[in-house]
Short mmCIF file of C-alpha atoms in Angstrom, two decimals:
data_model
loop_
_atom_site.label_atom_id
_atom_site.label_comp_id
_atom_site.label_asym_id
_atom_site.label_seq_id
_atom_site.Cartn_x
_atom_site.Cartn_y
_atom_site.Cartn_z
CA UNK P 1 -114.19 -43.89 14.15
CA UNK P 2 -117.14 -41.92 12.73
CA UNK P 3 -120.04 -44.12 11.59
CA UNK P 4 -120.59 -44.10 7.83
CA UNK P 5 -117.07 -42.86 7.02
CA UNK P 6 -114.67 -45.00 4.99
CA UNK P 7 -112.26 -46.51 7.58
CA UNK P 8 -109.23 -45.91 5.36
CA UNK P 9 -110.18 -42.27 4.80
CA UNK P 10 -110.81 -41.82 8.53
CA UNK P 11 -107.36 -43.19 9.34
CA UNK P 12 -105.72 -40.85 6.82
CA UNK P 13 -107.54 -37.85 8.28
CA UNK P 14 -106.34 -38.83 11.77
CA UNK P 15 -102.75 -38.99 10.48
CA UNK P 16 -103.09 -35.55 8.91
CA UNK P 17 -104.50 -34.11 12.13
CA UNK P 18 -101.63 -35.60 14.13
CA UNK P 19 -99.11 -34.12 11.68
CA UNK P 20 -100.29 -30.61 12.59
CA UNK P 21 -98.37 -30.84 15.85
CA UNK P 22 -96.03 -33.79 15.24
CA UNK P 23 -93.09 -32.40 13.26
CA UNK P 24 -91.52 -35.82 12.76
CA UNK P 25 -94.72 -37.19 11.26
CA UNK P 26 -95.07 -34.14 8.99
CA UNK P 27 -91.50 -34.67 7.75
CA UNK P 28 -92.18 -38.33 7.08
CA UNK P 29 -95.30 -37.46 5.09
CA UNK P 30 -93.20 -34.99 3.07
CA UNK P 31 -90.68 -37.70 2.27
CA UNK P 32 -87.93 -36.59 4.67
CA UNK P 33 -86.39 -38.95 7.21
CA UNK P 34 -87.30 -37.35 10.57
CA UNK P 35 -84.25 -38.97 12.19
CA UNK P 36 -81.79 -37.91 9.48
CA UNK P 37 -79.28 -35.08 9.67
CA UNK P 38 -81.18 -33.18 6.97
CA UNK P 39 -84.26 -32.96 9.21
CA UNK P 40 -82.58 -30.50 11.59
CA UNK P 41 -82.09 -27.93 8.84
CA UNK P 42 -85.53 -28.55 7.36
CA UNK P 43 -87.25 -27.96 10.69
CA UNK P 44 -85.13 -24.88 11.43
CA UNK P 45 -85.86 -23.25 8.09
CA UNK P 46 -89.57 -24.08 8.30
CA UNK P 47 -89.85 -22.64 11.82
CA UNK P 48 -87.93 -19.51 10.78
CA UNK P 49 -90.31 -18.88 7.87
CA UNK P 50 -93.28 -19.54 10.15
CA UNK P 51 -92.12 -16.88 12.60
CA UNK P 52 -91.58 -14.38 9.78
CA UNK P 53 -95.11 -15.10 8.56
CA UNK P 54 -96.44 -14.44 12.07
CA UNK P 55 -94.84 -10.99 11.99
CA UNK P 56 -91.57 -11.59 13.86
CA UNK P 57 -88.59 -9.59 12.64
CA UNK P 58 -85.59 -11.54 11.25
CA UNK P 59 -83.53 -10.76 14.35
CA UNK P 60 -86.35 -11.80 16.70
CA UNK P 61 -86.86 -15.06 14.80
CA UNK P 62 -83.13 -15.76 15.03
CA UNK P 63 -83.14 -14.98 18.74
CA UNK P 64 -86.08 -17.31 19.39
CA UNK P 65 -84.81 -20.22 17.32
CA UNK P 66 -81.03 -19.91 17.26
CA UNK P 67 -80.18 -17.82 20.35
CA UNK P 68 -79.29 -14.88 18.11
CA UNK P 69 -76.71 -16.74 16.03
CA UNK P 70 -76.31 -16.10 12.30
CA UNK P 71 -77.67 -19.51 11.25
CA UNK P 72 -80.49 -18.00 9.19
CA UNK P 73 -78.05 -15.68 7.39
CA UNK P 74 -75.83 -18.67 6.59
CA UNK P 75 -78.77 -20.51 5.07
CA UNK P 76 -79.72 -17.40 3.10
CA UNK P 77 -76.19 -17.14 1.67
CA UNK P 78 -75.91 -20.82 0.84
CA UNK P 79 -79.43 -21.41 -0.43
CA UNK P 80 -80.88 -18.79 -2.83
CA UNK P 81 -84.27 -20.51 -2.74
CA UNK P 82 -84.45 -20.07 1.04
CA UNK P 83 -83.42 -16.41 0.72
CA UNK P 84 -86.16 -15.87 -1.87
CA UNK P 85 -88.70 -17.56 0.42
CA UNK P 86 -87.68 -15.32 3.34
CA UNK P 87 -88.02 -12.19 1.19
CA UNK P 88 -91.43 -13.29 -0.11
CA UNK P 89 -92.78 -14.05 3.37
CA UNK P 90 -91.41 -10.80 4.83
CA UNK P 91 -92.89 -8.77 1.97
CA UNK P 92 -96.29 -10.43 2.36
CA UNK P 93 -96.23 -9.81 6.10
CA UNK P 94 -95.36 -6.13 5.54
CA UNK P 95 -98.24 -5.73 3.08
CA UNK P 96 -100.63 -7.34 5.56
CA UNK P 97 -99.51 -4.95 8.28
CA UNK P 98 -100.02 -1.94 5.99
CA UNK P 99 -103.62 -3.03 5.31
CA UNK P 100 -104.41 -3.01 9.03
CA UNK P 101 -106.46 -0.20 10.59
CA UNK P 102 -104.56 3.04 11.01
CA UNK P 103 -103.87 4.13 14.58
CA UNK P 104 -102.39 7.47 13.55
CA UNK P 105 -105.42 9.56 14.48
CA UNK P 106 -105.56 13.36 14.06
CA UNK P 107 -105.14 13.77 17.84
CA UNK P 108 -102.06 11.56 17.89
CA UNK P 109 -100.71 13.50 14.90
CA UNK P 110 -101.10 16.76 16.82
CA UNK P 111 -99.44 15.37 19.95
CA UNK P 112 -96.63 13.82 17.93
CA UNK P 113 -95.81 17.12 16.22
CA UNK P 114 -95.89 18.91 19.57
CA UNK P 115 -93.36 16.44 20.95
CA UNK P 116 -91.11 17.01 17.94
CA UNK P 117 -91.34 20.77 18.43
CA UNK P 118 -90.36 20.31 22.07
CA UNK P 119 -87.15 18.61 21.02
CA UNK P 120 -88.12 14.96 21.52
CA UNK P 121 -86.59 12.57 18.98
CA UNK P 122 -88.90 10.97 16.42
CA UNK P 123 -88.71 7.46 17.91
CA UNK P 124 -89.47 8.72 21.42
CA UNK P 125 -92.24 11.04 20.21
CA UNK P 126 -93.92 8.16 18.39
CA UNK P 127 -93.75 5.97 21.50
CA UNK P 128 -95.20 8.78 23.63
CA UNK P 129 -98.38 8.91 21.51
CA UNK P 130 -98.73 5.14 21.08
CA UNK P 131 -97.65 4.59 17.48
CA UNK P 132 -94.66 2.91 15.87
CA UNK P 133 -91.84 4.81 14.22
CA UNK P 134 -92.49 2.76 11.07
CA UNK P 135 -96.04 4.21 10.98
CA UNK P 136 -94.59 7.72 11.16
CA UNK P 137 -92.32 7.20 8.15
CA UNK P 138 -95.05 5.42 6.18
CA UNK P 139 -97.34 8.40 6.80
CA UNK P 140 -94.55 10.82 5.88
CA UNK P 141 -93.93 9.07 2.55
CA UNK P 142 -97.56 9.16 1.46
CA UNK P 143 -98.61 12.52 3.01
CA UNK P 144 -96.57 15.56 1.83
CA UNK P 145 -98.49 17.80 4.23
CA UNK P 146 -97.48 15.71 7.20
CA UNK P 147 -93.88 15.57 5.97
CA UNK P 148 -93.83 19.38 5.79
CA UNK P 149 -95.33 19.64 9.28
CA UNK P 150 -92.61 17.34 10.64
CA UNK P 151 -89.93 19.45 8.99
CA UNK P 152 -91.39 22.65 10.45
CA UNK P 153 -91.64 21.10 13.92
CA UNK P 154 -88.04 19.89 13.94
CA UNK P 155 -86.77 23.18 12.48
CA UNK P 156 -88.42 25.14 15.32
CA UNK P 157 -87.27 22.90 18.15
CA UNK P 158 -86.96 24.56 21.51
CA UNK P 159 -84.17 22.10 22.42
CA UNK P 160 -81.53 21.67 19.74
CA UNK P 161 -80.03 18.30 18.96
CA UNK P 162 -76.50 17.55 20.18
CA UNK P 163 -73.72 18.78 17.93
CA UNK P 164 -72.77 16.10 15.40
CA UNK P 165 -76.02 14.13 15.80
CA UNK P 166 -77.96 13.10 12.72
CA UNK P 167 -80.98 15.26 11.98
CA UNK P 168 -84.54 13.97 11.67
CA UNK P 169 -84.35 14.67 7.95
CA UNK P 170 -81.31 12.41 7.72
CA UNK P 171 -83.03 9.68 9.70
CA UNK P 172 -85.99 9.98 7.35
CA UNK P 173 -83.75 9.45 4.33
CA UNK P 174 -82.09 6.56 6.14
CA UNK P 175 -85.42 4.81 6.84
CA UNK P 176 -86.70 5.34 3.31
CA UNK P 177 -83.49 3.96 1.81
CA UNK P 178 -83.52 1.01 4.24
CA UNK P 179 -87.12 0.18 3.34
CA UNK P 180 -86.21 0.24 -0.36
CA UNK P 181 -82.92 -1.69 -0.30
CA UNK P 182 -82.71 -3.42 3.08
CA UNK P 183 -79.05 -2.74 3.94
CA UNK P 184 -78.26 -0.72 7.07
CA UNK P 185 -74.79 0.44 6.06
CA UNK P 186 -75.86 1.58 2.58
CA UNK P 187 -78.87 3.40 4.02
CA UNK P 188 -76.66 5.20 6.54
CA UNK P 189 -74.21 6.35 3.89
CA UNK P 190 -77.04 7.45 1.59
CA UNK P 191 -78.40 9.64 4.40
CA UNK P 192 -74.99 11.06 5.32
CA UNK P 193 -74.94 9.24 8.67
CA UNK P 194 -71.92 7.34 9.94
CA UNK P 195 -72.81 3.61 10.05
CA UNK P 196 -71.38 3.45 13.58
CA UNK P 197 -74.01 6.02 14.62
CA UNK P 198 -76.74 3.69 13.36
CA UNK P 199 -75.33 0.70 15.23
CA UNK P 200 -74.90 2.73 18.42
CA UNK P 201 -78.52 3.85 18.22
CA UNK P 202 -79.69 0.29 17.60
CA UNK P 203 -77.91 -0.85 20.76
CA UNK P 204 -79.26 1.97 22.92
CA UNK P 205 -82.76 2.37 21.43
CA UNK P 206 -84.88 -0.81 21.42
CA UNK P 207 -87.71 0.79 19.42
CA UNK P 208 -85.28 1.95 16.74
CA UNK P 209 -83.73 -1.53 16.56
CA UNK P 210 -87.19 -3.07 16.06
CA UNK P 211 -88.06 -0.45 13.44
CA UNK P 212 -84.92 -1.10 11.40
CA UNK P 213 -85.50 -4.86 11.68
CA UNK P 214 -89.00 -4.31 10.28
CA UNK P 215 -87.81 -2.12 7.42
CA UNK P 216 -84.99 -4.47 6.45
CA UNK P 217 -85.68 -7.82 4.82
CA UNK P 218 -82.42 -9.30 6.08
CA UNK P 219 -80.28 -9.01 9.16
CA UNK P 220 -76.93 -7.24 8.99
CA UNK P 221 -74.51 -7.84 11.86
CA UNK P 222 -73.42 -4.74 13.73
CA UNK P 223 -69.73 -4.11 13.22
#
């Protein structure tokens, strides 16, 4: 005990410090029985929101906490207040990320456009120069000059895309629609892409899966 400090206050401070790492104690202080059935859901929802706040995507948070099950989606459907909390935390995390220092330097921009011209897909080209695909589409939305340069690079590709594949322009529309409305299937249809094509790409392209998780505020099971 610290000399000169009210013993009662010192004891309370010790309890608060312990509650930082003792979930049961924190629940008790909040008026929830830590041994009750309700505590399991309370802890799960709190941990899920904490991971979202730390920057984890919805699918990653579900994988970490629930082994990839749809528990979080069930809570979102059953509890509008939890869904609103998830959306608010995800939106705040996205805004924080956008305020971070830009890594899309002029040299990376040049290399990225060269990769596009050579026939490399957008996701792969971004990875080659050390940026995220989300950063590419954010830059495209706010920089008409860069958007035009991307269009010119893809139009002049030395290696054409496979017949029937979605174009970069379509993927751009898809990402913009997904960022605005958060639903994979609707974004695919708005861009003229078969939803199955989106799901196939998510399964085969880890970076694309992470990008779409980041752009979407809620998970949508692949079907």
